[in-house]
Coordinates of N, CA and C in Angstrom, one line a residue:
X1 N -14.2 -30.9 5.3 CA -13.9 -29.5 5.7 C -12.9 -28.9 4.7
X2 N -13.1 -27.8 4.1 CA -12.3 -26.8 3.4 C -11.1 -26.3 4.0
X3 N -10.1 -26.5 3.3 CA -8.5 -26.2 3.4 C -8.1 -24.8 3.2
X4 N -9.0 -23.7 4.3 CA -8.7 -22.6 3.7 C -7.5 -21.9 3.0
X5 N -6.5 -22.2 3.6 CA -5.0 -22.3 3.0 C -5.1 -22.6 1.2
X6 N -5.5 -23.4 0.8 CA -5.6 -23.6 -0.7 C -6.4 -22.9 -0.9
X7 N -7.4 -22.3 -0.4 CA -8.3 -21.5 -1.1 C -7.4 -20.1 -1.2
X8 N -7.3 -19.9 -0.1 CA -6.3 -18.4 -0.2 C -5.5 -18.7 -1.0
X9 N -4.7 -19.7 -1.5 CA -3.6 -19.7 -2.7 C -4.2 -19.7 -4.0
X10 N -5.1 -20.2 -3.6 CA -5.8 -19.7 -4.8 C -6.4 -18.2 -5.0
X11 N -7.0 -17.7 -4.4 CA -7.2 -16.2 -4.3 C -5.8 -15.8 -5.1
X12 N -4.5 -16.1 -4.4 CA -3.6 -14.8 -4.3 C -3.5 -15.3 -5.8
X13 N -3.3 -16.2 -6.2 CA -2.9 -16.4 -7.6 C -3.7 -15.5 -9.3
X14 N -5.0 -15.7 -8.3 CA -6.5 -14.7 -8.9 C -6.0 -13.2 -9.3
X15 N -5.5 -13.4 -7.9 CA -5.4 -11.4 -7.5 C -4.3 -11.1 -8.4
X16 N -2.8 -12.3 -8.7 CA -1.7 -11.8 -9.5 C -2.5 -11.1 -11.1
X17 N -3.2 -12.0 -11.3 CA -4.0 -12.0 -12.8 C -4.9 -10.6 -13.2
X18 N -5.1 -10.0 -11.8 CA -6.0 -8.8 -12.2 C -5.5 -7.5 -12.9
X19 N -6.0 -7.3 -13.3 CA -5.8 -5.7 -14.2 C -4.7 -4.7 -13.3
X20 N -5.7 -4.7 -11.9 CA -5.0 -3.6 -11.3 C -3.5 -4.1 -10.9
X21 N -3.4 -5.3 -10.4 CA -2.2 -5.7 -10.1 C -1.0 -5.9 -11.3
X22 N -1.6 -6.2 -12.2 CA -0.9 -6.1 -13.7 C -0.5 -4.5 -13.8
X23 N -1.3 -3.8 -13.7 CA -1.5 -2.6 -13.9 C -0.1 -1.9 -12.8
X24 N 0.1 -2.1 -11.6 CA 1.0 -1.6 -10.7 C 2.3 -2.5 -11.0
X25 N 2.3 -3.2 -11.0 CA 3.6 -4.4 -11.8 C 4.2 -3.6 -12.4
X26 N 3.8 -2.9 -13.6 CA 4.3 -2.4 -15.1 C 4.9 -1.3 -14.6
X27 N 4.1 -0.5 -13.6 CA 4.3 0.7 -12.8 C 5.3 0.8 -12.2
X28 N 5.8 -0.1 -11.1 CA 6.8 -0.5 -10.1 C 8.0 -0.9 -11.1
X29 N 7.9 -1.8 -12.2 CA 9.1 -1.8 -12.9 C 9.4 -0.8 -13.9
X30 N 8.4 0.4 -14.2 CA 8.8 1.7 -14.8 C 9.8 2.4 -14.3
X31 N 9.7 2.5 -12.5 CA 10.2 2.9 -11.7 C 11.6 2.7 -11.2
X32 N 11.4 1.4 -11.5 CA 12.7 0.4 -10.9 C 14.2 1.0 -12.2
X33 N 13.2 1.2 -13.5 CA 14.3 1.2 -14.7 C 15.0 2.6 -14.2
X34 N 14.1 3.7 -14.1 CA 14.5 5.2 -14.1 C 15.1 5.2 -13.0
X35 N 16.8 5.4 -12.5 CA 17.6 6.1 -11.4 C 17.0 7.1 -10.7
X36 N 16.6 7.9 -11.5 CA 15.9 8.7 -10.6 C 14.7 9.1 -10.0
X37 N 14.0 8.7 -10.8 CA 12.9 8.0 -9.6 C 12.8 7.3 -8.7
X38 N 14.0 6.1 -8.9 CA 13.6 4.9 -8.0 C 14.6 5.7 -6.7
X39 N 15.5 6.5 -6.7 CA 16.3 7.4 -6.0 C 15.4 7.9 -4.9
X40 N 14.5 9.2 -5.8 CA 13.5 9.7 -5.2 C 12.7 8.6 -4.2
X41 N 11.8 7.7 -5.0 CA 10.7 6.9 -4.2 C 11.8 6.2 -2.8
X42 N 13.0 5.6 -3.3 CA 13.3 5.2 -1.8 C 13.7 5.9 -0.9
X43 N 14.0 7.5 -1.1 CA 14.2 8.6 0.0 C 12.9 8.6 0.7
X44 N 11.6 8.5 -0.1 CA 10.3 9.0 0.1 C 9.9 7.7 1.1
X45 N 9.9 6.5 0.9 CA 9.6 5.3 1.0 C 10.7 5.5 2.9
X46 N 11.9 5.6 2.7 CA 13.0 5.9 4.1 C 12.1 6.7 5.6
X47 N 11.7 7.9 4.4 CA 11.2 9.1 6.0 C 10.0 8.7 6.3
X48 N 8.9 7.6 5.0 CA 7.8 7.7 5.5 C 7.8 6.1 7.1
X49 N 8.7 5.8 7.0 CA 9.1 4.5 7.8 C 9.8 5.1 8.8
X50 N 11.3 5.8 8.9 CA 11.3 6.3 9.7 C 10.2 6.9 11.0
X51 N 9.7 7.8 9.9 CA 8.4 8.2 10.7 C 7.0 7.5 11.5
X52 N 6.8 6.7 10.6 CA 6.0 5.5 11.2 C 6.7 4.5 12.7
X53 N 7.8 4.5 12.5 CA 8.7 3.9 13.8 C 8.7 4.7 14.5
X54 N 8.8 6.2 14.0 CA 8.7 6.6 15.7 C 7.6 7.7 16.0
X55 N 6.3 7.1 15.6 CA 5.4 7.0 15.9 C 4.4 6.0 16.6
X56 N 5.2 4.8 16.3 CA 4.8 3.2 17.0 C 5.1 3.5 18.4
X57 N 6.2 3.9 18.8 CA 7.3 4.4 19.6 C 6.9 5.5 20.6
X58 N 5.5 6.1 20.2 CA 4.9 7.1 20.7 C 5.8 8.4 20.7
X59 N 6.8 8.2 20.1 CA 7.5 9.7 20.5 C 7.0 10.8 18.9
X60 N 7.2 12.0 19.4 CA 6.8 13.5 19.2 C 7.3 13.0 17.5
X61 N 6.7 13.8 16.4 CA 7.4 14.0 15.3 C 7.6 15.5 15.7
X62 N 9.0 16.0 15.4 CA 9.6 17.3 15.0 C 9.0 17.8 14.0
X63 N 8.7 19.4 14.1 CA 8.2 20.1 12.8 C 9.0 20.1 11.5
X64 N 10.3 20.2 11.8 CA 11.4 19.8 10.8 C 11.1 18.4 10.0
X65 N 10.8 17.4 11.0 CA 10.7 16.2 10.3 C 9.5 16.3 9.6
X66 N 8.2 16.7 9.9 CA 7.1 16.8 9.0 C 7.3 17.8 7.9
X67 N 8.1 18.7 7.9 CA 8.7 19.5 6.4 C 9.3 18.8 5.6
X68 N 10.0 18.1 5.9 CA 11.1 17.5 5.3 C 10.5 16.2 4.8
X69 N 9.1 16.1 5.2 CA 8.6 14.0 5.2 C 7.7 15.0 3.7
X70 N 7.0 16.2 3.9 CA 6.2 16.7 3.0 C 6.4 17.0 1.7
X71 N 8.0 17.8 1.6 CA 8.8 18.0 0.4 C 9.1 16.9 0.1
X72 N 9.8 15.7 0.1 CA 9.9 14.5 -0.2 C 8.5 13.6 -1.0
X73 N 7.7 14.1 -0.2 CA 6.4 13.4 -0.9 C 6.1 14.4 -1.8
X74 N 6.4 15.8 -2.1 CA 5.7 16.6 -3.2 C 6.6 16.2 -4.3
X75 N 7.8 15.8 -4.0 CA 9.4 15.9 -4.9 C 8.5 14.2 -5.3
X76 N 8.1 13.2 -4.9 CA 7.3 12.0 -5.2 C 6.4 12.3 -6.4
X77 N 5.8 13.2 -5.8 CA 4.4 13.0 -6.4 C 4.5 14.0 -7.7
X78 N 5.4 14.8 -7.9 CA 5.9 15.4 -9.0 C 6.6 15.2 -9.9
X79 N 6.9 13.8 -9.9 CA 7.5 12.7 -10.5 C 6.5 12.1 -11.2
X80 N 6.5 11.9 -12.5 CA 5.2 11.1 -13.3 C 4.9 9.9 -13.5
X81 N 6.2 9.7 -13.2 CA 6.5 7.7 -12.5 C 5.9 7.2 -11.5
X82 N 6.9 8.2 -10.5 CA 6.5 7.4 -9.1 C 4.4 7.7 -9.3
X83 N 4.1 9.0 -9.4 CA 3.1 9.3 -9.2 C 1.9 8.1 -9.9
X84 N 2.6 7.9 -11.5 CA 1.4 6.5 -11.6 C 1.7 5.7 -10.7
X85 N 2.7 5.1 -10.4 CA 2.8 3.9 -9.1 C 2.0 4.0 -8.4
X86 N 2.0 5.4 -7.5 CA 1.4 5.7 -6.3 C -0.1 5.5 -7.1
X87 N -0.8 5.5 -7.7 CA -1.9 5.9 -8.5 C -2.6 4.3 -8.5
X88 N -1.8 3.3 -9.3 CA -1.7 2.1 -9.2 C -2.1 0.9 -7.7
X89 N -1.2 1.7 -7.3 CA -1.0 0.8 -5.8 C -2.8 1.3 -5.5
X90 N -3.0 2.1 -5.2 CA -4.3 2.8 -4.8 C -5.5 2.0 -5.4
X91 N -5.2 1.9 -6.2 CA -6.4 1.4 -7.4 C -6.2 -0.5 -6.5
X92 N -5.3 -0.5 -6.4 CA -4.9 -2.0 -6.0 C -5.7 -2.4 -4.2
X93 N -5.3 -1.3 -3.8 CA -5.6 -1.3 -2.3 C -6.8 -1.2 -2.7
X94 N -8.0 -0.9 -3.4 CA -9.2 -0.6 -3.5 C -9.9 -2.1 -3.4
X95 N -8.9 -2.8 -4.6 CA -9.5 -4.5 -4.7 C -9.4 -5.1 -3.1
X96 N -8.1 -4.8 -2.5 CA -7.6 -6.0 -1.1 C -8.9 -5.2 -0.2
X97 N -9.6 -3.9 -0.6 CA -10.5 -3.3 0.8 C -11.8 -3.9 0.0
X98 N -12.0 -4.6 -0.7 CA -13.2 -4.7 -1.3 C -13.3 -6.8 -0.5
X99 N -11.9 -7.1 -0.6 CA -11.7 -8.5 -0.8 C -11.7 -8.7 0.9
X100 N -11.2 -8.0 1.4 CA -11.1 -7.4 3.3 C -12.8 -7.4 3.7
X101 N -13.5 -6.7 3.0 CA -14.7 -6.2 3.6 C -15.7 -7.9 2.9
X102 N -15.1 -8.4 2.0 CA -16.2 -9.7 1.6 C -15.6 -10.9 2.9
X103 N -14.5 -11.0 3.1 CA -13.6 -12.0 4.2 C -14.7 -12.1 5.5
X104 N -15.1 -10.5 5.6 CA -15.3 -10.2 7.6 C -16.6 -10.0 7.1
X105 N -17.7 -10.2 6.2 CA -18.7 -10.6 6.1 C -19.4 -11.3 6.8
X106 N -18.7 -12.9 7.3 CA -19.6 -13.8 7.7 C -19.5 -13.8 9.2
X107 N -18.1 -12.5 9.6 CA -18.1 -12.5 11.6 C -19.1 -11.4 11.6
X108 N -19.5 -10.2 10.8 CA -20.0 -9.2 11.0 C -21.7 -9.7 11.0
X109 N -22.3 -10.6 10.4 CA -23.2 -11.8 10.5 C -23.7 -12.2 11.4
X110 N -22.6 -12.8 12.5 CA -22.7 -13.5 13.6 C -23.2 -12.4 14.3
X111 N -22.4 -11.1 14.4 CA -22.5 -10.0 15.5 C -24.1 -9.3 15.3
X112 N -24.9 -9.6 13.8 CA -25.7 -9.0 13.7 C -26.8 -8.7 14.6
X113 N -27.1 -9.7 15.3 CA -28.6 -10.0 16.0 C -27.7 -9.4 17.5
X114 N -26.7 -8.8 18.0 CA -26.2 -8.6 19.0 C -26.8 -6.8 19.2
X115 N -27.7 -6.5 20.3 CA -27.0 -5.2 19.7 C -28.0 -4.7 21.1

């Protein structure tokens, strides 16, 4: 029987090696060097968590807080740092939904003949 555990360590070690992940690495430490970017992204990075917690939480976002969550992300994305990061990561999340959708392949299989 297969040790899926090693197999997934092996995957993740795959995934370090790929382009895109290489590719957001270089990105994230571009970010990390510039003060002011990395300033910016962890303001941006703050409200979008904030916000997510109290959303978990079920409670209301204020219209203030969604202005304030939106300039933050334009003041982000107007940044040509953070903006390749964000660009990066995307491109990255593209591989984990391709690597997500090959995983649930073999339950989506089982469910086929159900219907």
């Amino acid at each position: 029987m297969t040790n899926i555990y090693n197999e997934i360590n092996a995957l993740e070690g795959a995934f370090r090696k790929t382009a895109e992940f290489e590719t957001l690495k270089e990105a994230v430490e571009v970010v990390k060097a510039d003060e002011e970017a990395l300033n910016v992204f962890k303001n941006f990075r703050k409200i979008q968590i904030e916000l997510q917690k109290k959303q978990l939480a079920g409670e209301d976002l204020l219209e203030d807080e969604l202005v304030y969550a939106q300039k933050a992300a334009q003041l982000a994305q107007q940044n040509e740092k953070i903006s390749a990061m964000l660009e990066a990561e995307m491109k990255v999340s593209k591989v984990i939904e391709e690597v997500n959708r090959i995983l649930l392949k073999p339950i989506q299989t089982l469910y086929e003949d159900i219907q």
